[in-house]
Coordinates of C-alpha atoms in Angstrom, one line a residue:
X1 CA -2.2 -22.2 -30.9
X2 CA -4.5 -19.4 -29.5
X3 CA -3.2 -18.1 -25.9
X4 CA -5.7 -18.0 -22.9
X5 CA -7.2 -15.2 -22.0
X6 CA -7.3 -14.3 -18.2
X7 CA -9.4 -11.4 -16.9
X8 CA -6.7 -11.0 -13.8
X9 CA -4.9 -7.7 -14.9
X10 CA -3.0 -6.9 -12.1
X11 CA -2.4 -3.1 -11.0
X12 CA 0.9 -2.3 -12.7
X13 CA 2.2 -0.2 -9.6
X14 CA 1.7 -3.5 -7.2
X15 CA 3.7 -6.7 -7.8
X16 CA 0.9 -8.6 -9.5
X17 CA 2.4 -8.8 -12.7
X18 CA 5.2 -11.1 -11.2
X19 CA 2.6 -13.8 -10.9
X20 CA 2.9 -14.3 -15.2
X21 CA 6.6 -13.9 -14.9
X22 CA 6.3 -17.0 -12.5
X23 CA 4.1 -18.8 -14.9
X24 CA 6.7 -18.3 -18.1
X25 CA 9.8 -19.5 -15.8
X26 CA 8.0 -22.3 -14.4
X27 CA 6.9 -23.3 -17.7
X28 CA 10.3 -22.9 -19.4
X29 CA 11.8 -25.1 -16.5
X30 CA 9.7 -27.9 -16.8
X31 CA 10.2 -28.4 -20.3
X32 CA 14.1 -28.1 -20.3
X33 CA 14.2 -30.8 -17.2
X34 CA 11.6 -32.9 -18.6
X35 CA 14.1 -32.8 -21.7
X36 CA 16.5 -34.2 -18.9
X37 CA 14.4 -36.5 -16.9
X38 CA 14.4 -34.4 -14.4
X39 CA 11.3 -33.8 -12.1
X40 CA 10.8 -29.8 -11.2
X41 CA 8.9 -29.3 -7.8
X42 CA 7.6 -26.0 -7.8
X43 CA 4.8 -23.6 -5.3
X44 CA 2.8 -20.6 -5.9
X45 CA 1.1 -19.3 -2.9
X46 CA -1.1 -16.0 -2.1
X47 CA -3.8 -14.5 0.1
X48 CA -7.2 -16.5 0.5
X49 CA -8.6 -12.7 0.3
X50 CA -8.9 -12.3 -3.7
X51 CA -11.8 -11.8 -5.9
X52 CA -13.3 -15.4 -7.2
X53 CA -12.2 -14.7 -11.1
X54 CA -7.9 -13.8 -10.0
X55 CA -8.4 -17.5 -8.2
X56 CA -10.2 -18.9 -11.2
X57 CA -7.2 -17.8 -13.6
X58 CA -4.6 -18.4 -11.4
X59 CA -5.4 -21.9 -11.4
X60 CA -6.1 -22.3 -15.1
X61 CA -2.7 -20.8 -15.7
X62 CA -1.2 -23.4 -13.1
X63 CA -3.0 -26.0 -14.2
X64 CA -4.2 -27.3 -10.8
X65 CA -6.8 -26.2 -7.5
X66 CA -5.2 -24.8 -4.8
X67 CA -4.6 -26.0 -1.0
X68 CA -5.5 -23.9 1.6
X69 CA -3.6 -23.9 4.9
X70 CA -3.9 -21.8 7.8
X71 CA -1.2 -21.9 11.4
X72 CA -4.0 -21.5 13.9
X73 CA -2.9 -24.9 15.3
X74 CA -0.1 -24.9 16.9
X75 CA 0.2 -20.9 16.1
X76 CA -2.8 -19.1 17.4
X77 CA -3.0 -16.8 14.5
X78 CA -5.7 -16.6 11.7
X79 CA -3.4 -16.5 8.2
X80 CA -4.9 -18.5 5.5
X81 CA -2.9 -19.0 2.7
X82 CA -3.6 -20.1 -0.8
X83 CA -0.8 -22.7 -2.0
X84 CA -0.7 -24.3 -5.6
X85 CA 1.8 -26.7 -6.5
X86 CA 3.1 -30.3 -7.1
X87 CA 4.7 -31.1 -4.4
X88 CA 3.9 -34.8 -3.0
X89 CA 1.2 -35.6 -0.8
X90 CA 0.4 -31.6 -0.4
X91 CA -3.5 -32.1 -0.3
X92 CA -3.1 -34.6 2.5
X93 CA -2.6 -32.0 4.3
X94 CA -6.1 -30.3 4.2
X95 CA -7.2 -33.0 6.7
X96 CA -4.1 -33.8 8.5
X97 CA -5.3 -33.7 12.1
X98 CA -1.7 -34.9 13.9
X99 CA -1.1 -31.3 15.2
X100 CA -2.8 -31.6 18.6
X101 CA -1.0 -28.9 20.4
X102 CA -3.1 -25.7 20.1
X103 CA -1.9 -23.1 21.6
X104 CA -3.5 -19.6 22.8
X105 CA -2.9 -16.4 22.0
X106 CA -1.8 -15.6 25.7
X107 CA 1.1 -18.2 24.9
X108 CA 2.8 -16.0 23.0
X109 CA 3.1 -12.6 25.1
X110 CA 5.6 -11.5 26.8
X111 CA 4.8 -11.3 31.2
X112 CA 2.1 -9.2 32.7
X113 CA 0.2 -8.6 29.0
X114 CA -2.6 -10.4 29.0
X115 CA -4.0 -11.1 25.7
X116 CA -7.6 -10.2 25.0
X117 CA -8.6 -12.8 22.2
X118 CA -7.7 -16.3 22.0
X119 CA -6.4 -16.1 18.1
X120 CA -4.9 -13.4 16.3
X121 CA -5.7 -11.7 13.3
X122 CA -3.3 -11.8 10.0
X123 CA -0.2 -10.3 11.0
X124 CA 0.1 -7.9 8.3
X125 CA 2.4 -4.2 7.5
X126 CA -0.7 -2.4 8.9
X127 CA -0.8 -2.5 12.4
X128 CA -4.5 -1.3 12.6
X129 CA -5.1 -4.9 11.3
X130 CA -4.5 -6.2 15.0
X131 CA -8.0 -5.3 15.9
X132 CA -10.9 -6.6 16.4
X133 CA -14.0 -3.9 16.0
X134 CA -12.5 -1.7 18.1
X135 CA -10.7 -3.8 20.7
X136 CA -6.8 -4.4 20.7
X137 CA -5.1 -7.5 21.1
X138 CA -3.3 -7.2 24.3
X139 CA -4.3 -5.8 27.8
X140 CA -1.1 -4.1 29.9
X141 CA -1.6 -2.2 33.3
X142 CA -5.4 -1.7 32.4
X143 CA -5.0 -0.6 28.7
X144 CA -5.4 -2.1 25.8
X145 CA -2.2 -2.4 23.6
X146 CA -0.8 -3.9 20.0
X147 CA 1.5 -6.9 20.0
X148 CA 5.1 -5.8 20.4
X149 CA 7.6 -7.1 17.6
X150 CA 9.0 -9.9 20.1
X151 CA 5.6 -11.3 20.4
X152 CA 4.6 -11.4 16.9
X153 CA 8.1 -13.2 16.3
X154 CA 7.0 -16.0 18.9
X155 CA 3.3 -15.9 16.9
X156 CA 5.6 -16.9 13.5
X157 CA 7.5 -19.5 15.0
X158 CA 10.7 -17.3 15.1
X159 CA 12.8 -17.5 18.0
X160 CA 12.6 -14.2 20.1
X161 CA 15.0 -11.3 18.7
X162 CA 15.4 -13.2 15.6
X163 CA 14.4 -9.8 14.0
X164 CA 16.7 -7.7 15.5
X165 CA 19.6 -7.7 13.3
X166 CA 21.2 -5.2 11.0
X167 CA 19.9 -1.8 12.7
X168 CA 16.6 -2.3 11.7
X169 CA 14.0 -0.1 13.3
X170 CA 10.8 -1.5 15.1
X171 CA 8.9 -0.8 12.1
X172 CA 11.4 -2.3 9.6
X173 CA 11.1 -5.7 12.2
X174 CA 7.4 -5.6 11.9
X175 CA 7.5 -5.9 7.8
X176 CA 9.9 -8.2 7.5
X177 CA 7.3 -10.4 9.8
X178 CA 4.1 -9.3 8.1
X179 CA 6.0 -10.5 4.7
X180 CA 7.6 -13.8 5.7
X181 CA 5.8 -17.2 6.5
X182 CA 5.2 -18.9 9.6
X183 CA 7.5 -21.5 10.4
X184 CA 5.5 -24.4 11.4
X185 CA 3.5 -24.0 7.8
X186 CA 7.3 -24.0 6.2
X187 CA 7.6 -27.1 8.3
X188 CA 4.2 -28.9 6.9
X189 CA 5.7 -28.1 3.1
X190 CA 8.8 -29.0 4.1
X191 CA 7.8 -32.2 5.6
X192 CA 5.8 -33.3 1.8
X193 CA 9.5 -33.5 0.9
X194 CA 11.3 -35.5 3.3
X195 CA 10.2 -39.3 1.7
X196 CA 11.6 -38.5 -1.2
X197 CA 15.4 -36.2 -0.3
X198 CA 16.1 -38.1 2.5
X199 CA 14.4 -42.0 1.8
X200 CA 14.7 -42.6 -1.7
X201 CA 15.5 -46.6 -2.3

């Protein structure tokens, strides 16, 4: 049998490559509890900001089209994420409209800041990516200012100071938030779940 050839070779200094070791695991699982009669639930997600062809091979190695979801309601923060997988009911999601509560960016600073957009940007490991053209998020005393780590927290869905554990400096707080997932998409995956871990019979 003749293996498929994918044009996505990833940079062998970034973590690319893991995306194949994902493949080869999920692929070995499935067939070992399939051999069992067991069902494997499985996700890959990643950034909405790829070329066209990485997509393109990503899901013919997957075998399926992605979802795309995106917190800006109820998190006022622009971080579309690419999500393949088989969970249950997943693509419902793409026009689920029950989440009413929107929320503005100013909900999530901390008093006397007064926040200069109505929606963040991605919250990523590079601060600079705050901005928009030239203008910062946040307005204190007259000038303009980044989010601090306690307000990015509240923009994730984290309670506040959940980051502030272990010694870790500012900076070490504001990766481990860029990295991580909000919590209220966790709670829309989560939720794809519940009929069948919780409600079975």
């Amino acid at each position: 049998m003749s293996e498929t050839l994918y044009c996505f070779i990833p940079d062998p200094k970034s973590s690319g490559h893991l995306f194949f070791n994902f493949v080869h695991i999920r692929n070995f699982l499935q067939k070992r509890m399939s051999l069992a009669g067991v069902h494997l639930f499985w996700m890959f997600e990643n950034t909405t900001h790829m070329k066209e062809q990485i997509k393109t091979d990503i899901c013919t190695a997957l075998g399926c089209e992605p979802i795309t979801l995106c917190p800006s309601s109820p998190v006022s923060m622009a971080r579309e994420r690419h999500f393949w997988d088989n969970l249950p009911a997943m693509y419902d999601l793409c026009t689920d409209t029950t989440d009413t509560m929107c929320l503005n960016l100013q909900d999530f600073l901390r008093p006397h800041r007064t926040a200069n957009f109505q929606c963040s940007r991605t919250i990523t490991t590079n601060k600079w990516n705050q901005k928009r053209g030239t203008r910062l998020p946040v307005t204190v005393n007259g000038r303009e200012d980044y989010m601090n780590v306690n307000e990015i927290e509240s923009l994730m869905g984290f309670r506040l100071h959940y980051t502030d554990a272990c010694d870790l400096s500012i900076r070490q707080r504001f990766n481990f938030l860029a990295k991580g997932w909000c919590i209220p998409v966790v709670q829309k995956l989560l939720q794809t779940l519940i009929d069948i871990l919780f409600h079975k019979g």
